[in-house]
Tab-separated table of C-alpha atoms in Angstrom:
chain	number	residue	atom	x	y	z
A	102	MET	CA	0.000	0.000	0.000
A	103	ALA	CA	1.341	3.415	-0.900
A	104	GLU	CA	2.144	5.765	1.927
A	105	MET	CA	2.253	9.505	2.107
A	106	SER	CA	2.308	12.260	4.642
A	107	GLY	CA	0.758	15.666	4.534
A	108	HIS	CA	-0.522	18.618	6.471
A	109	LEU	CA	-4.249	18.110	6.246
A	110	SER	CA	-6.106	15.026	5.181
A	111	ARG	CA	-9.432	14.835	3.441
A	112	ARG	CA	-10.958	13.410	6.592
A	113	ALA	CA	-9.656	16.301	8.617
A	114	LEU	CA	-11.041	18.619	5.993
A	115	LEU	CA	-14.415	16.963	6.109
A	116	ALA	CA	-14.392	17.143	9.877
A	117	ILE	CA	-13.800	20.846	9.597
A	118	LEU	CA	-16.690	21.160	7.222
A	119	GLY	CA	-19.000	19.430	9.630
A	120	THR	CA	-20.903	16.215	9.401
A	121	GLY	CA	-24.430	17.479	9.346
A	122	ILE	CA	-24.582	18.491	5.744
A	123	ALA	CA	-26.639	16.211	3.567
A	124	ALA	CA	-24.691	15.857	0.372
A	125	PRO	CA	-26.772	14.512	-2.464
A	126	ALA	CA	-25.307	12.372	-5.169
A	127	LEU	CA	-24.415	13.357	-8.638
A	128	ALA	CA	-27.897	12.894	-9.958
A	129	GLN	CA	-28.399	15.023	-12.989
A	130	GLY	CA	-31.824	13.741	-13.958
A	131	HIS	CA	-31.377	14.366	-17.656
A	132	HIS	CA	-32.743	11.183	-19.094
A	133	GLY	CA	-33.444	11.410	-22.753
A	134	HIS	CA	-31.291	14.477	-23.124
A	135	HIS	CA	-28.946	13.668	-25.937
A	136	GLY	CA	-27.730	17.114	-26.846
A	137	HIS	CA	-25.184	17.316	-24.060
A	138	HIS	CA	-23.850	20.790	-23.877
A	139	GLY	CA	-20.129	20.501	-24.159
A	140	ALA	CA	-20.444	16.968	-25.488
A	141	THR	CA	-21.160	15.514	-28.865
A	142	ALA	CA	-22.420	11.994	-29.413
A	143	PRO	CA	-21.873	11.072	-33.010
A	144	ALA	CA	-21.996	7.323	-32.676
A	145	SER	CA	-22.785	4.500	-30.326
A	146	THR	CA	-20.747	1.473	-29.389
A	147	SER	CA	-21.868	-2.091	-29.507
A	148	HIS	CA	-20.480	-3.219	-26.151
A	149	ASP	CA	-20.636	-1.998	-22.590
A	150	ARG	CA	-17.125	-1.137	-21.467
A	151	LEU	CA	-18.448	0.128	-18.153
A	152	ALA	CA	-19.618	-3.365	-17.247
A	153	THR	CA	-16.113	-4.738	-17.579
A	154	GLN	CA	-14.360	-2.047	-15.556
A	155	PHE	CA	-15.250	-3.315	-12.108
A	156	GLY	CA	-15.366	-6.650	-10.347
A	157	GLY	CA	-13.864	-10.075	-10.596
A	158	PRO	CA	-13.024	-13.147	-8.604
A	159	PHE	CA	-12.020	-12.828	-4.978
A	160	SER	CA	-11.102	-15.149	-2.155
A	161	LEU	CA	-11.483	-13.670	1.320
A	162	THR	CA	-12.514	-14.413	4.898
A	163	ASP	CA	-15.862	-13.244	6.202
A	164	HIS	CA	-16.438	-11.809	9.667
A	165	SER	CA	-17.376	-15.233	11.017
A	166	GLY	CA	-14.021	-16.626	9.970
A	167	LYS	CA	-15.371	-18.564	7.009
A	168	ARG	CA	-13.414	-18.564	3.782
A	169	VAL	CA	-15.573	-17.246	0.942
A	170	THR	CA	-15.245	-16.449	-2.736
A	171	ASP	CA	-17.347	-14.423	-5.112
A	172	VAL	CA	-18.910	-17.667	-6.309
A	173	ASP	CA	-20.477	-18.191	-2.881
A	174	TYR	CA	-22.702	-15.203	-3.577
A	175	ARG	CA	-23.975	-16.351	-6.963
A	176	GLY	CA	-27.738	-16.156	-7.221
A	177	ARG	CA	-27.761	-12.996	-5.153
A	178	PHE	CA	-26.723	-9.495	-6.010
A	179	MET	CA	-23.642	-8.175	-4.260
A	180	LEU	CA	-23.545	-4.632	-2.907
A	181	VAL	CA	-19.838	-4.022	-2.496
A	182	TYR	CA	-18.227	-1.244	-0.503
A	183	PHE	CA	-14.587	-0.822	0.471
A	184	GLY	CA	-13.438	0.837	3.679
A	185	PHE	CA	-11.853	0.203	7.040
A	186	THR	CA	-13.035	0.063	10.594
A	187	ARG	CA	-11.023	3.070	11.752
A	188	CYS	CA	-12.401	5.278	8.965
A	189	THR	CA	-13.722	8.570	10.234
A	190	ASP	CA	-15.380	10.033	7.167
A	191	THR	CA	-16.599	8.055	4.171
A	192	CYS	CA	-17.402	4.735	5.860
A	193	PRO	CA	-19.464	6.214	8.706
A	194	VAL	CA	-21.480	7.994	6.027
A	195	ASP	CA	-21.906	5.270	3.430
A	196	LEU	CA	-22.416	2.233	5.662
A	197	PRO	CA	-25.474	3.703	7.423
A	198	ILE	CA	-26.827	4.574	3.985
A	199	ILE	CA	-26.442	0.945	2.960
A	200	ALA	CA	-28.046	-0.212	6.207
A	201	GLN	CA	-30.996	2.147	5.876
A	202	ALA	CA	-31.499	1.224	2.234
A	203	LEU	CA	-31.589	-2.480	3.128
A	204	ASP	CA	-34.304	-1.763	5.658
A	205	LYS	CA	-36.241	0.331	3.182
A	206	VAL	CA	-36.416	-2.368	0.522
A	207	GLY	CA	-37.841	-4.929	2.965
A	208	PRO	CA	-37.882	-8.531	1.695
A	209	LEU	CA	-35.914	-7.548	-1.403
A	210	ALA	CA	-32.897	-7.281	0.894
A	211	ASP	CA	-32.761	-11.063	0.900
A	212	LYS	CA	-31.740	-10.896	-2.739
A	213	VAL	CA	-28.569	-8.959	-2.063
A	214	ALA	CA	-25.391	-9.638	-0.115
A	215	PRO	CA	-24.048	-6.363	1.273
A	216	LEU	CA	-20.286	-6.768	1.469
A	217	PHE	CA	-17.914	-4.493	3.355
A	218	VAL	CA	-14.375	-5.218	2.190
A	219	THR	CA	-11.577	-3.852	4.317
A	220	VAL	CA	-8.740	-1.879	2.781
A	221	ASP	CA	-6.772	-2.289	6.009
A	222	PRO	CA	-6.368	-6.017	6.593
A	223	ALA	CA	-3.477	-5.509	9.022
A	224	ASN	CA	-5.869	-4.062	11.582
A	225	ASP	CA	-9.227	-5.383	10.435
A	226	THR	CA	-9.085	-8.934	11.644
A	227	VAL	CA	-12.077	-11.257	11.669
A	228	ALA	CA	-12.931	-10.267	15.231
A	229	VAL	CA	-12.608	-6.552	14.528
A	230	MET	CA	-14.742	-6.839	11.408
A	231	ALA	CA	-17.407	-8.848	13.228
A	232	GLU	CA	-17.869	-6.192	15.862
A	233	TYR	CA	-17.785	-3.385	13.301
A	234	VAL	CA	-20.333	-4.686	10.782
A	235	ALA	CA	-22.723	-5.691	13.563
A	236	ALA	CA	-22.928	-2.046	14.524
A	237	PHE	CA	-24.453	-1.187	11.157
A	238	HIS	CA	-26.736	-3.987	9.978
A	239	PRO	CA	-27.246	-7.701	10.709
A	240	LYS	CA	-27.035	-8.524	6.989
A	241	LEU	CA	-23.792	-6.661	6.431
A	242	VAL	CA	-20.911	-9.046	5.756
A	243	GLY	CA	-17.389	-7.994	6.657
A	244	LEU	CA	-14.642	-9.368	4.446
A	245	THR	CA	-10.958	-9.374	5.246
A	246	GLY	CA	-7.942	-11.350	4.113
A	247	SER	CA	-4.245	-11.277	3.585
A	248	GLU	CA	-2.607	-8.190	2.143
A	249	ALA	CA	-2.296	-9.984	-1.183
A	250	GLU	CA	-5.952	-10.989	-1.183
A	251	ILE	CA	-7.110	-7.488	-0.354
A	252	ALA	CA	-4.777	-5.997	-2.943
A	253	ALA	CA	-6.255	-8.314	-5.546
A	254	VAL	CA	-9.879	-7.510	-4.824
A	255	ALA	CA	-9.122	-3.781	-4.604
A	256	LYS	CA	-7.472	-3.958	-7.989
A	257	ALA	CA	-10.432	-5.815	-9.452
A	258	TYR	CA	-12.773	-3.050	-8.332
A	259	LYS	CA	-10.306	-0.263	-9.210
A	260	VAL	CA	-10.246	0.839	-5.588
A	261	HIS	CA	-7.540	3.244	-4.628
A	262	ARG	CA	-6.090	2.802	-1.126
A	263	ARG	CA	-3.287	4.747	0.415
A	264	LYS	CA	-1.878	4.482	3.904
A	265	LEU	CA	-1.548	7.923	5.369
A	266	THR	CA	0.482	9.000	8.367
A	267	GLN	CA	0.321	12.593	9.499
A	268	HIS	CA	1.931	14.761	12.063
A	269	HIS	CA	-0.954	14.376	14.505
A	270	HIS	CA	-0.847	10.596	14.400
A	271	GLY	CA	0.747	8.902	17.356
A	272	LYS	CA	3.165	6.015	17.116
A	273	GLY	CA	1.639	3.248	15.045
A	274	GLU	CA	-1.381	5.320	14.098
A	275	TYR	CA	-2.420	5.894	10.535
A	276	ALA	CA	-5.378	6.417	8.247
A	277	VAL	CA	-6.179	4.875	4.902
A	278	ASP	CA	-7.524	6.927	2.057
A	279	HIS	CA	-9.702	4.752	-0.104
A	280	GLY	CA	-12.192	4.740	-2.923
A	281	SER	CA	-15.735	5.613	-1.979
A	282	LEU	CA	-17.907	4.080	-4.684
A	283	THR	CA	-20.611	1.540	-3.912
A	284	TYR	CA	-20.884	-1.210	-6.523
A	285	LEU	CA	-23.963	-3.272	-7.306
A	286	MET	CA	-23.000	-6.559	-8.895
A	287	GLY	CA	-25.522	-8.898	-10.496
A	288	THR	CA	-26.497	-12.428	-9.638
A	289	GLU	CA	-23.723	-13.766	-11.863
A	290	GLY	CA	-21.137	-11.475	-10.354
A	291	ARG	CA	-21.083	-8.985	-13.196
A	292	PHE	CA	-21.164	-5.233	-12.687
A	293	VAL	CA	-24.621	-3.653	-12.787
A	294	THR	CA	-24.267	-0.087	-11.531
A	295	LEU	CA	-22.452	2.051	-9.002
A	296	LEU	CA	-23.169	4.934	-6.704
A	297	PRO	CA	-20.971	7.827	-5.703
A	298	HIS	CA	-20.178	8.566	-2.078
A	299	ASN	CA	-23.081	9.761	0.053
A	300	SER	CA	-25.781	9.076	-2.488
A	301	GLY	CA	-28.411	8.768	0.222
A	302	ALA	CA	-30.490	5.875	1.510
A	303	GLU	CA	-33.576	6.808	-0.503
A	304	ARG	CA	-31.590	6.812	-3.689
A	305	LEU	CA	-29.836	3.540	-2.944
A	306	ALA	CA	-33.136	1.931	-1.973
A	307	ALA	CA	-34.662	3.091	-5.251
A	308	ILE	CA	-31.752	1.615	-7.197
A	309	LEU	CA	-31.979	-1.667	-5.297
A	310	THR	CA	-35.705	-1.813	-5.940
A	311	LYS	CA	-35.141	-1.113	-9.608
A	312	TYR	CA	-32.687	-3.946	-10.115
A	313	LEU	CA	-33.771	-6.451	-7.481
A	314	GLY	CA	-37.492	-6.059	-7.843
B	83	MET	CA	-29.222	27.161	-2.363
B	84	LYS	CA	-27.266	24.735	-4.509
B	85	ARG	CA	-28.158	21.926	-2.154
B	86	THR	CA	-31.817	22.860	-2.436
B	87	LEU	CA	-31.646	22.810	-6.207
B	88	ILE	CA	-29.899	19.459	-6.266
B	89	ALA	CA	-32.424	18.029	-3.817
B	90	ALA	CA	-35.211	19.268	-6.054
B	91	ALA	CA	-33.556	17.611	-9.009
B	92	LEU	CA	-33.378	14.375	-7.050
B	93	LEU	CA	-37.042	14.547	-6.144
B	94	ALA	CA	-37.927	15.098	-9.762
B	95	PHE	CA	-35.839	12.155	-10.812
B	96	ALA	CA	-37.845	9.595	-12.742
B	97	TRP	CA	-36.674	5.995	-12.482
B	98	PRO	CA	-36.726	4.126	-15.748
B	99	ALA	CA	-38.426	0.758	-15.971
B	100	ALA	CA	-36.695	-2.095	-14.165
B	101	ALA	CA	-34.013	-3.580	-16.328
B	102	GLN	CA	-30.735	-5.377	-15.765
B	103	THR	CA	-29.510	-4.810	-19.277
B	104	PRO	CA	-27.088	-1.889	-19.180
B	105	ALA	CA	-27.000	0.562	-22.014
B	106	ALA	CA	-23.900	0.735	-24.157
B	107	GLY	CA	-21.851	3.865	-24.051
B	108	LYS	CA	-21.499	6.404	-26.799
B	109	ARG	CA	-18.506	8.228	-28.143
B	110	VAL	CA	-18.313	11.810	-26.928
B	111	GLN	CA	-16.005	14.763	-26.680
B	112	VAL	CA	-16.415	16.708	-23.466
B	113	SER	CA	-14.868	20.041	-22.546
B	114	GLY	CA	-14.732	21.503	-19.085
B	115	GLU	CA	-12.931	21.853	-15.803
B	116	ILE	CA	-11.647	18.892	-13.825
B	117	VAL	CA	-13.365	19.157	-10.457
B	118	ASP	CA	-13.751	17.371	-7.166
B	119	THR	CA	-17.266	15.963	-7.204
B	120	TRP	CA	-17.839	16.199	-3.481
B	121	CYS	CA	-17.353	19.926	-3.205
B	122	ALA	CA	-18.431	21.002	-6.679
B	123	VAL	CA	-21.661	19.033	-6.845
B	124	THR	CA	-22.881	19.480	-3.317
B	125	GLY	CA	-22.118	23.156	-3.115
B	126	ILE	CA	-20.637	22.418	0.285
B	127	MET	CA	-18.154	25.162	-0.517
B	128	PHE	CA	-16.978	27.082	-3.552
B	129	GLY	CA	-15.516	24.189	-5.487
B	130	LEU	CA	-14.131	25.620	-8.713
B	131	GLY	CA	-10.894	27.042	-10.022
B	132	THR	CA	-7.767	28.084	-8.230
B	133	ALA	CA	-9.629	28.905	-5.019
B	134	HIS	CA	-10.367	25.243	-4.555
B	135	HIS	CA	-7.425	23.588	-6.257
B	136	GLN	CA	-5.651	22.324	-3.142
B	137	CYS	CA	-8.811	20.846	-1.701
B	138	ALA	CA	-9.657	19.237	-5.038
B	139	VAL	CA	-6.319	17.487	-5.121
B	140	TRP	CA	-6.743	16.222	-1.571
B	141	CYS	CA	-10.232	14.925	-2.244
B	142	ALA	CA	-9.093	13.131	-5.380
B	143	VAL	CA	-6.166	11.529	-3.599
B	144	GLY	CA	-8.513	10.639	-0.765
B	145	GLY	CA	-10.818	8.644	-2.995
B	146	ILE	CA	-13.518	11.115	-3.962
B	147	PRO	CA	-14.215	10.642	-7.669
B	148	VAL	CA	-13.220	13.336	-10.107
B	149	ALA	CA	-15.550	14.797	-12.701
B	150	ILE	CA	-15.468	17.131	-15.643
B	151	ARG	CA	-17.842	20.058	-15.250
B	152	ASP	CA	-18.783	21.565	-18.589
B	153	LYS	CA	-19.722	25.175	-19.208
B	154	ASP	CA	-23.385	24.415	-18.581
B	155	GLY	CA	-22.745	22.818	-15.217
B	156	GLN	CA	-23.154	19.214	-16.323
B	157	PHE	CA	-20.968	16.757	-14.407
B	158	TYR	CA	-19.269	13.785	-16.028
B	159	MET	CA	-17.686	11.481	-13.482
B	160	VAL	CA	-14.382	10.106	-14.729
B	161	LEU	CA	-14.010	6.395	-13.980
B	162	ARG	CA	-10.950	5.826	-16.080
B	163	ILE	CA	-8.429	8.051	-17.824
B	164	GLU	CA	-6.381	6.880	-20.774
B	165	ASN	CA	-4.329	3.804	-19.884
B	166	GLU	CA	-4.620	4.209	-16.098
B	167	ASP	CA	-6.261	0.973	-15.078
B	168	VAL	CA	-5.314	0.427	-11.460
B	169	SER	CA	-7.817	2.629	-9.674
B	170	VAL	CA	-10.438	5.267	-10.313
B	171	ALA	CA	-8.269	7.766	-8.444
B	172	ALA	CA	-5.422	7.514	-10.933
B	173	PRO	CA	-2.379	9.772	-10.584
B	174	LYS	CA	-2.972	11.110	-14.066
B	175	ILE	CA	-6.365	12.552	-13.157
B	176	VAL	CA	-5.061	13.954	-9.888
B	177	LYS	CA	-2.290	15.804	-11.703
B	178	ILE	CA	-4.747	17.665	-13.925
B	179	GLN	CA	-7.158	18.718	-11.220
B	180	THR	CA	-8.688	22.138	-11.952
B	181	HIS	CA	-7.340	22.080	-15.516
B	182	GLN	CA	-9.534	23.080	-18.436
B	183	VAL	CA	-9.527	20.045	-20.685
B	184	THR	CA	-11.151	18.524	-23.696
B	185	VAL	CA	-11.370	14.747	-23.628
B	186	ASP	CA	-12.456	12.037	-26.009
B	187	GLY	CA	-14.106	9.040	-24.484
B	188	GLU	CA	-17.159	6.940	-23.922
B	189	LEU	CA	-20.186	8.228	-22.041
B	190	PHE	CA	-22.475	6.058	-19.964
B	191	GLU	CA	-25.585	7.263	-18.218
B	192	ARG	CA	-26.375	4.930	-15.373
B	193	ASP	CA	-29.078	5.607	-12.814
B	194	GLY	CA	-29.005	9.324	-13.325
B	195	VAL	CA	-25.255	9.806	-13.302
B	196	LYS	CA	-23.053	10.474	-16.305
B	197	TYR	CA	-19.852	8.427	-16.297
B	198	LEU	CA	-16.911	8.854	-18.616
B	199	LEU	CA	-14.216	6.441	-19.658
B	200	VAL	CA	-11.667	8.860	-21.042
B	201	ASP	CA	-9.621	7.459	-23.892
B	202	LYS	CA	-7.596	10.570	-24.574
B	203	VAL	CA	-7.047	14.031	-23.156
B	204	ALA	CA	-7.234	15.839	-26.458
B	205	ASP	CA	-6.454	19.276	-25.079
B	206	ASP	CA	-5.209	20.562	-21.744
B	207	LYS	CA	-5.151	24.314	-21.263
B	208	GLY	CA	-3.969	24.020	-17.679
B	209	ILE	CA	-5.532	25.976	-14.852
B	210	VAL	CA	-7.369	28.918	-16.363
B	211	ASN	CA	-10.225	29.450	-13.918
B	212	LEU	CA	-8.655	31.979	-11.559
B	213	THR	CA	-11.094	32.233	-8.699
B	214	HIS	CA	-8.888	32.779	-5.668
B	215	ASP	CA	-8.929	36.577	-5.861
B	216	GLU	CA	-12.678	36.578	-5.394
B	217	HIS	CA	-13.119	33.553	-3.150
B	218	GLY	CA	-9.820	33.233	-1.334
B	219	VAL	CA	-8.417	29.767	-0.828
B	220	VAL	CA	-11.140	27.416	0.346
B	221	PRO	CA	-11.291	25.820	2.793
B	222	PHE	CA	-7.670	26.088	3.858
B	223	GLY	CA	-7.267	29.841	3.842
B	224	GLU	CA	-4.130	31.651	2.881
């Protein structure tokens, strides 16, 4: 994992900005609008490159200590989010959104496996993950693994992760910057859609209902 | 005010019929400023130009996706740039934060969000949106 140091991290910045601001997602709501200002669309392509950008096989350990692979979740959708248990900004925002969305969709939640994959396997052991995911939702599955296993799954999902030590960190303390997208994968493990950070529970629930319903 | 407008846009959002078949992308050329989506879209602060450059770099490095904002305020989230294939937060996109660029790529509209896979940065005019005189340096200060 890359390391860096700096004067002010994004999480410190966000803390400064306050946590009470509801930040909506990047919804533009311009369906059917083909005359993009600033963009021209002269032709279409015959394949979906977006669908092949994210996802792939993984072999990890869930928060109960059981070894799992992506194949174990076939037949259900996977809602995949990367983070770490010591995260102080993106994870505490996005994981409650996932939890609330699961509650909002009711029985449809049985069709999806919400997966929280750590980007910090050195700290996020099985026991740590078990306690952490239980704080958010009973269906949330924590996944950890060796550094190599986590590096592989992060690469498959194009997830950036960077170990960050700053002047205010004590000995052995650090943070991990990481990607903040939430991925919805289909019942065969293929990419379906994604959501930007802090998209909101209503929006996620609507997307889950759209695809799972 | 921006947040109110965006919330209104969300409320007006019409979900298309249920479908698992994703739409293919289309070839586009997009011109605009490379921005940090968190700050620029939410209106959480003034998130454009030199006033916000430092913050934009930090957000990008920290995992917040980068977008191109065109002259009409449309946002195109960049999921890949040129041959950078390791992560969404590629060094190449971080290095051109706040730049005025024209890119060629493939556009996908998925669940109300415009995503770009950038094949080529066709033009890079550098940082031309000089906003710090009016807005200061946000949120870090001088």
